[in-house]
PDB file of C-alpha atoms in Angstrom:
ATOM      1  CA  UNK A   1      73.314  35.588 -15.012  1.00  0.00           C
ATOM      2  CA  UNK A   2      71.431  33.423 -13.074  1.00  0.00           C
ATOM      3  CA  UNK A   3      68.463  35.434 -12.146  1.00  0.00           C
ATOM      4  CA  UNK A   4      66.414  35.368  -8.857  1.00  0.00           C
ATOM      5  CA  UNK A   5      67.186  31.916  -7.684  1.00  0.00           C
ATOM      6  CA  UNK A   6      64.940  29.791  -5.446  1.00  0.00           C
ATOM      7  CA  UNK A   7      65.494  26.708  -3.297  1.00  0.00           C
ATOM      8  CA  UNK A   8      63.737  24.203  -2.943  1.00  0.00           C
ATOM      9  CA  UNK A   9      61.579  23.378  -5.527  1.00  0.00           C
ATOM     10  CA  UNK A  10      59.022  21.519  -3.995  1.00  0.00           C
ATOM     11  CA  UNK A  11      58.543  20.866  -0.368  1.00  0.00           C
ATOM     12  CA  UNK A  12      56.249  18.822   2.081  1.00  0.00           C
ATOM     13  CA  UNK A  13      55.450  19.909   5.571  1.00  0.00           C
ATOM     14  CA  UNK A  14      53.566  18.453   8.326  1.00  0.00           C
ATOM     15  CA  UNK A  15      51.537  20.764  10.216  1.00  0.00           C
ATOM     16  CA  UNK A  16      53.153  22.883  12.741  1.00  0.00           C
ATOM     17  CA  UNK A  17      56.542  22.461  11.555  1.00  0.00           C
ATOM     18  CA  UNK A  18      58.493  25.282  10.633  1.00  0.00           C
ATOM     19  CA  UNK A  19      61.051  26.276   7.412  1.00  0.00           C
ATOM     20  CA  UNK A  20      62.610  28.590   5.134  1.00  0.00           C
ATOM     21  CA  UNK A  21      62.142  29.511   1.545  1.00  0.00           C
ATOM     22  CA  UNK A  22      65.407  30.752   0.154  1.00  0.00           C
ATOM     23  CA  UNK A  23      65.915  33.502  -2.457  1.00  0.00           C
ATOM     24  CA  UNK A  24      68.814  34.832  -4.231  1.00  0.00           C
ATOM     25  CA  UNK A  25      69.558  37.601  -7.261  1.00  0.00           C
ATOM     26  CA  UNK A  26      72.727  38.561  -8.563  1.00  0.00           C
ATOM     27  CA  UNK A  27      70.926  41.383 -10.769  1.00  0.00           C
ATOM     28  CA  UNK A  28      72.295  44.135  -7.569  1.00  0.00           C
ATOM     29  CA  UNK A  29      68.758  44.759  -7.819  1.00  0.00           C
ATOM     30  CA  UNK A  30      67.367  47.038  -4.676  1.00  0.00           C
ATOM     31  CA  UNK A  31      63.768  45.939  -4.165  1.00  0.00           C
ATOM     32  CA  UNK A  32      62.889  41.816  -3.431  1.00  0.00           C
ATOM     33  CA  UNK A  33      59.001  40.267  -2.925  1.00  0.00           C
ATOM     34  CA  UNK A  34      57.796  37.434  -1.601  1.00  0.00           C
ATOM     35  CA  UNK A  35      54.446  36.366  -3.423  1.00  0.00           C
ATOM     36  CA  UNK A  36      52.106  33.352  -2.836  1.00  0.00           C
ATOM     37  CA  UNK A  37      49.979  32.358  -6.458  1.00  0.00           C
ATOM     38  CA  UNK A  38      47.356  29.813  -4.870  1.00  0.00           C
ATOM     39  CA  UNK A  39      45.636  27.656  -7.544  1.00  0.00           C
ATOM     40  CA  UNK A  40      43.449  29.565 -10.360  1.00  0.00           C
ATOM     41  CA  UNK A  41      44.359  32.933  -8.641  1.00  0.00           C
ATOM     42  CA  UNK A  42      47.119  35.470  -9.336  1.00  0.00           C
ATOM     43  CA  UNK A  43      49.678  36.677  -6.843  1.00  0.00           C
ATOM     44  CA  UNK A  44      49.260  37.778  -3.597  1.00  0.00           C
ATOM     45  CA  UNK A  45      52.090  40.122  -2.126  1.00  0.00           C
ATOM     46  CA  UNK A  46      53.481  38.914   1.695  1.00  0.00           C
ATOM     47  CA  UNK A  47      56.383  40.683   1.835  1.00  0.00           C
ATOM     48  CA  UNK A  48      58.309  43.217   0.185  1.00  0.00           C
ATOM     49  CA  UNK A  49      62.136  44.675   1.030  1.00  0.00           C
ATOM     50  CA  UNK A  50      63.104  48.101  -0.074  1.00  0.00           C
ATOM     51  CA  UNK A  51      66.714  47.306   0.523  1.00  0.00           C
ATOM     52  CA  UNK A  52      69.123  45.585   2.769  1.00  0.00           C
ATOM     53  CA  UNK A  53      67.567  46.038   6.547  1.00  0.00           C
ATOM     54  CA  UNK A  54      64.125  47.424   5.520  1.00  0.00           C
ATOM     55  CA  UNK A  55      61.455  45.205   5.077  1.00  0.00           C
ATOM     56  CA  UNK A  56      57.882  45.752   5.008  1.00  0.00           C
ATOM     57  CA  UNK A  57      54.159  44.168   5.037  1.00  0.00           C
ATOM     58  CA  UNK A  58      52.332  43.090   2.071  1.00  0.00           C
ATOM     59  CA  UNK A  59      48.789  42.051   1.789  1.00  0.00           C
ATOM     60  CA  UNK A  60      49.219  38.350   3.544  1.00  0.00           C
ATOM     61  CA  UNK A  61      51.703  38.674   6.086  1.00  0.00           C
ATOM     62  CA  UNK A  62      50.731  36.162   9.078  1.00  0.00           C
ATOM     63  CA  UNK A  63      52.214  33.106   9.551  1.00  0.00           C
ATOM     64  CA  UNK A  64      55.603  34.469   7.477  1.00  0.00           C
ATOM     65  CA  UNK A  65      58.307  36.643   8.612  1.00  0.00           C
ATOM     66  CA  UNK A  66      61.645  37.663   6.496  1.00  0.00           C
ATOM     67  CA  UNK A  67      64.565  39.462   6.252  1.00  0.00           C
ATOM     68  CA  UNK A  68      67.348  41.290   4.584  1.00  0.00           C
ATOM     69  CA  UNK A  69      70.660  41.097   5.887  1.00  0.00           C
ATOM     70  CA  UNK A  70      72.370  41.814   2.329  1.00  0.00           C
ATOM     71  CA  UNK A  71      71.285  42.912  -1.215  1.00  0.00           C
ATOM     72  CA  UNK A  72      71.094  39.520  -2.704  1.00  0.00           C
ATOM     73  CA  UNK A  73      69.517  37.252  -0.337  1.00  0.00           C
ATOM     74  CA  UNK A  74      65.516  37.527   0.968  1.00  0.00           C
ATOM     75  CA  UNK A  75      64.849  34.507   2.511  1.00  0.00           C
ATOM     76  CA  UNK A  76      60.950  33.324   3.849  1.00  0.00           C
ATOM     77  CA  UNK A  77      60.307  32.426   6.984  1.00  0.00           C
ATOM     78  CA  UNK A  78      56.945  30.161   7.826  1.00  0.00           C
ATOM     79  CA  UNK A  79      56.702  29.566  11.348  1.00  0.00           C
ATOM     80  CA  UNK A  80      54.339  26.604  12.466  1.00  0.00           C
ATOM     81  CA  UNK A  81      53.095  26.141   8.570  1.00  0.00           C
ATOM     82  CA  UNK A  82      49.402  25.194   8.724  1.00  0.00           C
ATOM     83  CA  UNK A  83      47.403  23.793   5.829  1.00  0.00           C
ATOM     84  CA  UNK A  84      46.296  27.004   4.228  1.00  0.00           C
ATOM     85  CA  UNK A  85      50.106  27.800   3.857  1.00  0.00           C
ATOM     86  CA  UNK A  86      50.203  25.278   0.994  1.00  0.00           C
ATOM     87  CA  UNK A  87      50.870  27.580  -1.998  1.00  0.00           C
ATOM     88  CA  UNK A  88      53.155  28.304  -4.409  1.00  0.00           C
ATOM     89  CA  UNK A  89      55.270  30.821  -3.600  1.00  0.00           C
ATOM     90  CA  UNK A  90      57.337  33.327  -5.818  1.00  0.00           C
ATOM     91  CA  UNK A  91      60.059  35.297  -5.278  1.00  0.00           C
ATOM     92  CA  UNK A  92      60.873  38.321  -7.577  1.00  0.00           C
ATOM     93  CA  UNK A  93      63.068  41.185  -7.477  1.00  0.00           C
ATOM     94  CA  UNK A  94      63.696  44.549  -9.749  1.00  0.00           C
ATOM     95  CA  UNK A  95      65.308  48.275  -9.664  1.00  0.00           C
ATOM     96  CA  UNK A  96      62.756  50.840  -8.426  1.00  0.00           C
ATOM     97  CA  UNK A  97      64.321  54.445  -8.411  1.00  0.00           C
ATOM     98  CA  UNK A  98      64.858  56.955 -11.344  1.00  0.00           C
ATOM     99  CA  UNK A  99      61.348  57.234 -12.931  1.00  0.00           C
ATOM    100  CA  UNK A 100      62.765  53.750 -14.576  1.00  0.00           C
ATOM    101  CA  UNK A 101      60.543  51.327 -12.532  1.00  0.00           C
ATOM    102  CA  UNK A 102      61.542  47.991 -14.049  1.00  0.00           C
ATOM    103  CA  UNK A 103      59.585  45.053 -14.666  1.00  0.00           C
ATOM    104  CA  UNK A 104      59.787  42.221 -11.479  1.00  0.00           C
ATOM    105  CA  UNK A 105      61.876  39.465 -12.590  1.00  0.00           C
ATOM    106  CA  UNK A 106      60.432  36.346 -10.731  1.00  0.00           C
ATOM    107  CA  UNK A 107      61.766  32.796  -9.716  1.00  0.00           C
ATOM    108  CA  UNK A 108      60.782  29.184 -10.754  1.00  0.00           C
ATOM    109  CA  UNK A 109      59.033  29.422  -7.868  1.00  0.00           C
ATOM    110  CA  UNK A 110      58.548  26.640  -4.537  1.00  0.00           C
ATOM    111  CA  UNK A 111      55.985  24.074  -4.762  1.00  0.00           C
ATOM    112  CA  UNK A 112      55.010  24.145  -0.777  1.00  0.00           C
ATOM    113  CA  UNK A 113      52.106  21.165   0.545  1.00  0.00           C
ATOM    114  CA  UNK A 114      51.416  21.389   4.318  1.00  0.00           C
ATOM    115  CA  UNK A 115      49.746  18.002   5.244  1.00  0.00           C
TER     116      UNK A 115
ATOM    117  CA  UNK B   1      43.393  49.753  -1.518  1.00  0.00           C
ATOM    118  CA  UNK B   2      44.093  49.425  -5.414  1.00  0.00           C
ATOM    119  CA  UNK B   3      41.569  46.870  -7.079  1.00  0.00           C
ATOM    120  CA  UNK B   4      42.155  45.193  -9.769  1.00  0.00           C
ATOM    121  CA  UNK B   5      39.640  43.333 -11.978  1.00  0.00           C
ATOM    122  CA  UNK B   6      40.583  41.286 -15.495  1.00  0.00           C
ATOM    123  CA  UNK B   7      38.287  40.325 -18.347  1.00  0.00           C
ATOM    124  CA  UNK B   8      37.399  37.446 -19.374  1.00  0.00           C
ATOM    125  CA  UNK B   9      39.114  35.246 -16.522  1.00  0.00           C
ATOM    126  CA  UNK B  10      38.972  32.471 -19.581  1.00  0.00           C
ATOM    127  CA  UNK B  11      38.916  32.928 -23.064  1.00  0.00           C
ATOM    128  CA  UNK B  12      39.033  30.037 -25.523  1.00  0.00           C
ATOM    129  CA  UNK B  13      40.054  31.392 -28.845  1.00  0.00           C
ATOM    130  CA  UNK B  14      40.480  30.078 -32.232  1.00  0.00           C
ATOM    131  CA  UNK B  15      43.546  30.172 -34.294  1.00  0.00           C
ATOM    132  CA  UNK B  16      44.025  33.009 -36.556  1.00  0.00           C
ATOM    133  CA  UNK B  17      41.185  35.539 -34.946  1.00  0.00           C
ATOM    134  CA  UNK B  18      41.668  38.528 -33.084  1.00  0.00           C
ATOM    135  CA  UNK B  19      40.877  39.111 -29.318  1.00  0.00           C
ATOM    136  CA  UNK B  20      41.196  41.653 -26.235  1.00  0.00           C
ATOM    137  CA  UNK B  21      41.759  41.244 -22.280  1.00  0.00           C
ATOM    138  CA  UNK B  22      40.267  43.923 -20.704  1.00  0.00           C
ATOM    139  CA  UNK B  23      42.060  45.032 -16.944  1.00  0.00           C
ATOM    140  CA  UNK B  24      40.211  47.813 -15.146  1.00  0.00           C
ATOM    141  CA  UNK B  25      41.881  49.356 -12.022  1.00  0.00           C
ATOM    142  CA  UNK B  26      39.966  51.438  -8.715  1.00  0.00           C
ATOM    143  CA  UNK B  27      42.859  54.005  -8.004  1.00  0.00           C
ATOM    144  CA  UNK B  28      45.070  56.395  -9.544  1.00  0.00           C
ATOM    145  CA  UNK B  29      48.008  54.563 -11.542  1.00  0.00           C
ATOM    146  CA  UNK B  30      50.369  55.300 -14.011  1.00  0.00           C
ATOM    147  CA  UNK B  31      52.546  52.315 -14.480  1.00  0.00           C
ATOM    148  CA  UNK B  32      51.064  48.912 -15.547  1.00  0.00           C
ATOM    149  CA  UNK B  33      53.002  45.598 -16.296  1.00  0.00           C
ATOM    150  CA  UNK B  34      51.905  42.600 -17.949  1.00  0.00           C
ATOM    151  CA  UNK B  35      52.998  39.194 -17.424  1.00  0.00           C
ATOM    152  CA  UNK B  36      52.840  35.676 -19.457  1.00  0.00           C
ATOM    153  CA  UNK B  37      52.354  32.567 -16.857  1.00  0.00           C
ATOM    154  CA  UNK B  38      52.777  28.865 -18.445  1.00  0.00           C
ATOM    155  CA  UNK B  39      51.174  26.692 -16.660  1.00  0.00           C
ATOM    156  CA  UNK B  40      53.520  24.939 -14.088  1.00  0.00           C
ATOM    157  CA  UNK B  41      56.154  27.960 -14.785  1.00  0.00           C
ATOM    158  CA  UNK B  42      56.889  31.120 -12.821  1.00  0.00           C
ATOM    159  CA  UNK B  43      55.780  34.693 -14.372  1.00  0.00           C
ATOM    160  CA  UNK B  44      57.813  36.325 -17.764  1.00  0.00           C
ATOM    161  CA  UNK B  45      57.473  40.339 -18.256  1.00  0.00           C
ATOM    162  CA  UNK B  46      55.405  41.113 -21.587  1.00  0.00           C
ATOM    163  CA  UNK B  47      54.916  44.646 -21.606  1.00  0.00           C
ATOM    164  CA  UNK B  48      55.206  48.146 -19.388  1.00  0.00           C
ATOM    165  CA  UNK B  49      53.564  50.641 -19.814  1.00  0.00           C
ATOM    166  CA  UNK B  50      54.560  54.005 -18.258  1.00  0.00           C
ATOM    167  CA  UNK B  51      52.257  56.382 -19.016  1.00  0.00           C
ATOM    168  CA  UNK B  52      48.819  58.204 -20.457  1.00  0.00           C
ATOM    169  CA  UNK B  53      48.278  56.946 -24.282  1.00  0.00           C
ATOM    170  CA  UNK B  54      51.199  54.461 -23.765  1.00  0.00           C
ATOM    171  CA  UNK B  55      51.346  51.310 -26.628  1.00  0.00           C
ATOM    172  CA  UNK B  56      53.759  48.759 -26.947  1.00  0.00           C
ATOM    173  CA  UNK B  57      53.622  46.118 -29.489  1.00  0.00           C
ATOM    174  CA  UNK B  58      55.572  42.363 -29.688  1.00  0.00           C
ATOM    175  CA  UNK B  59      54.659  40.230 -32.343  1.00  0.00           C
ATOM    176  CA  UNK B  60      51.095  39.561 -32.015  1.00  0.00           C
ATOM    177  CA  UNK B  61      50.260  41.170 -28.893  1.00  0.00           C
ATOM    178  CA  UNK B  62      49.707  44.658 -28.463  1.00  0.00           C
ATOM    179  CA  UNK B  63      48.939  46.480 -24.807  1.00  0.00           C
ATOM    180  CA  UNK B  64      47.339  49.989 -24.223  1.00  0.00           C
ATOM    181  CA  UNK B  65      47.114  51.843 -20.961  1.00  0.00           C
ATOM    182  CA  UNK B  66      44.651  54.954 -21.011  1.00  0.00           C
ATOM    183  CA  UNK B  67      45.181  56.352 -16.941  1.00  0.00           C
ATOM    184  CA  UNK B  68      42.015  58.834 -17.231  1.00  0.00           C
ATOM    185  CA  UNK B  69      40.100  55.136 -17.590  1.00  0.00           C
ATOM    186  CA  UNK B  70      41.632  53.253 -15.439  1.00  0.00           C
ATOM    187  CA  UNK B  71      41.644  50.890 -18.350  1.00  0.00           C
ATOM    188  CA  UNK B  72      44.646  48.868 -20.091  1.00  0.00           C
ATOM    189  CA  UNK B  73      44.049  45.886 -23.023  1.00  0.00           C
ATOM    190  CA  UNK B  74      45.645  43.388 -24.450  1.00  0.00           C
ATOM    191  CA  UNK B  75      44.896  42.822 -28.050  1.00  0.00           C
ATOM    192  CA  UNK B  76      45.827  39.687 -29.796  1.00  0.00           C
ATOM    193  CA  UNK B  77      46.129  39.536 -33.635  1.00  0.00           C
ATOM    194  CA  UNK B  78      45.307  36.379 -35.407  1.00  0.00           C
ATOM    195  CA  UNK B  79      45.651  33.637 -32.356  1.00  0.00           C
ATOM    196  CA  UNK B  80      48.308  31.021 -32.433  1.00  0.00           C
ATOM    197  CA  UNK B  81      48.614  27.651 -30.471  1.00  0.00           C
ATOM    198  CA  UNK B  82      51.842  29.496 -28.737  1.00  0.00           C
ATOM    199  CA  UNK B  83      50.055  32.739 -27.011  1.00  0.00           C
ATOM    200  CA  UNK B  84      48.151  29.641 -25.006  1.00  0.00           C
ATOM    201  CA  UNK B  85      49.139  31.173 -21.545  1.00  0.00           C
ATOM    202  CA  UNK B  86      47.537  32.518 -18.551  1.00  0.00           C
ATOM    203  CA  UNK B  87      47.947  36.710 -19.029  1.00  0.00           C
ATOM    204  CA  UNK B  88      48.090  39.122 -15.669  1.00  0.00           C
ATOM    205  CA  UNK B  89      48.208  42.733 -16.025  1.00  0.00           C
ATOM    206  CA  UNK B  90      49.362  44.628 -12.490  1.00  0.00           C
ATOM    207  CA  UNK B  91      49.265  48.242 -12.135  1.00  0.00           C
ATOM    208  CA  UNK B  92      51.582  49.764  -9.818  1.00  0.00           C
ATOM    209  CA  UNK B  93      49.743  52.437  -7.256  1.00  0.00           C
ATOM    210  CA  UNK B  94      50.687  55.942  -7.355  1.00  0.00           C
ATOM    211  CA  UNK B  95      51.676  55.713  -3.980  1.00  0.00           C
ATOM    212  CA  UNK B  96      52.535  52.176  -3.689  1.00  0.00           C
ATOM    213  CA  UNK B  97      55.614  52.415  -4.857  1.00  0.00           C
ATOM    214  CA  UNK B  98      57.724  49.540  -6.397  1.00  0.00           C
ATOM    215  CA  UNK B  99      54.483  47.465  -5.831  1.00  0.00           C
ATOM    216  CA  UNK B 100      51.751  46.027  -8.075  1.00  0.00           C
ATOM    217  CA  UNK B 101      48.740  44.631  -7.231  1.00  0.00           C
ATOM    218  CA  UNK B 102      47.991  42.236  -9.750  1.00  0.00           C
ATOM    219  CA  UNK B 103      44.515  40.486 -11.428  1.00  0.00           C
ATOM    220  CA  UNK B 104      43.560  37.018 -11.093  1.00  0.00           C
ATOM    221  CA  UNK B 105      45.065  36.250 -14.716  1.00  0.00           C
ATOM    222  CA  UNK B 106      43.112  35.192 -18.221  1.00  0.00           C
ATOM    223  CA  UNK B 107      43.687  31.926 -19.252  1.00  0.00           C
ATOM    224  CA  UNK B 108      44.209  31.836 -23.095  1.00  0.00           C
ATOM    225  CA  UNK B 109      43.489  28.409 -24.861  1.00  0.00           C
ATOM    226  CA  UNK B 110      43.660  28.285 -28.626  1.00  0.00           C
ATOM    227  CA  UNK B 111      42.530  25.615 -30.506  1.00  0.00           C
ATOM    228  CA  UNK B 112      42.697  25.167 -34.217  1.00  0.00           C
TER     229      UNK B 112
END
């Protein structure tokens, strides 16, 4: 299995241009996040989906949006990217239900530089 | 809001001794993870702990959650070059569901 996949790797924006983070997990798991890990720090949540169509606010949202049109995909939206946008960014996804909350399996994450 | 604070945020250690990460919490949890971080890589699941008393053990780590404290450790027995890592624990809110908040990490570095 591949895993939570995420694409690209490393990116460089100019300020006020716009893009997409792309996620993918073939795990059928229900519930995908959207994290951003800047330097020395540990992960802050932006988003968060539930499930396909349901999406929901983490503790950074502004300046992203997302969405969930299936069960594998969660793509990141950043909408004129300004310099404190530059981040790493996660993605990670697990099964929630069942009093079996598994552990988050994460990405390789995207290297993102806004200049 | 659930707050999450980790101790030591660095913590140089010396082969073959034995240490502890300390990760206090502000609200009611039950569920805590803990995650390994090389630097450069993405995030790799250690440990969860489900529960009151809850201990799980791989190799030499070891992680405790007591819920009445709002306390979980990570104890590390007898250091090696290999555990060098930055550790996060995240507890999971009790009504925060699916979602962990998680600490600003402790960087590990041992030296011989």
């Amino acid at each position: 299995n591949a895993g939570v996949t995420q694409t690209p790797k490393f990116r460089i924006l100019k300020i006020g241009q716009s893009m997409t983070l792309q996620c993918t997990q073939d795990m059928n798991h229900n519930y995908m996040y959207w994290y951003r890990q800047d330097p020395g720090m540990g992960l802050k949540l932006i988003y968060y989906s539930v499930g396909a169509g349901i999406t929901d606010k983490g503790e950074v949202p502004n300046g992203y949006n997302v969405s969930r049109s299936t069960t594998e995909d969660f793509p990141l939206r950043l909408e004129l990217a300004a310099p404190s946008q530059t981040s790493v960014y996660f993605c990670a996804s697990s099964y929630v239900g069942g009093g079996l909350n598994q552990p988050q399996h994460f990405g390789d994450g995207t290297r993102l530089s806004i200049l | 809001e659930l707050k999450v604070e980790q101790n030591p945020l660095f913590l140089s250690m010396q082969e073959g001794k034995n240490y502890t990460i300390y990760c206090n919490y502000s609200t009611t949890s039950d569920r805590l993870y803990w995650y390994r971080q090389d630097p450069g890589k993405s995030l790799e699941s250690l440990f969860v702990l489900l529960s009151n008393g809850a201990v799980k053990q791989e190799g030499r780590l070891m992680a405790s959650l007591d819920t009445k404290a709002r306390l979980s450790t990570l104890h590390i027995t007898a250091a090696v070059h290999d555990l060098s890592a930055t550790y996060f624990c995240a507890p999971e809110g009790i009504d925060s569901w699916g979602k962990l908040q998680f600490g600003a990490g402790t960087q590990v570095v041992v030296t011989p």
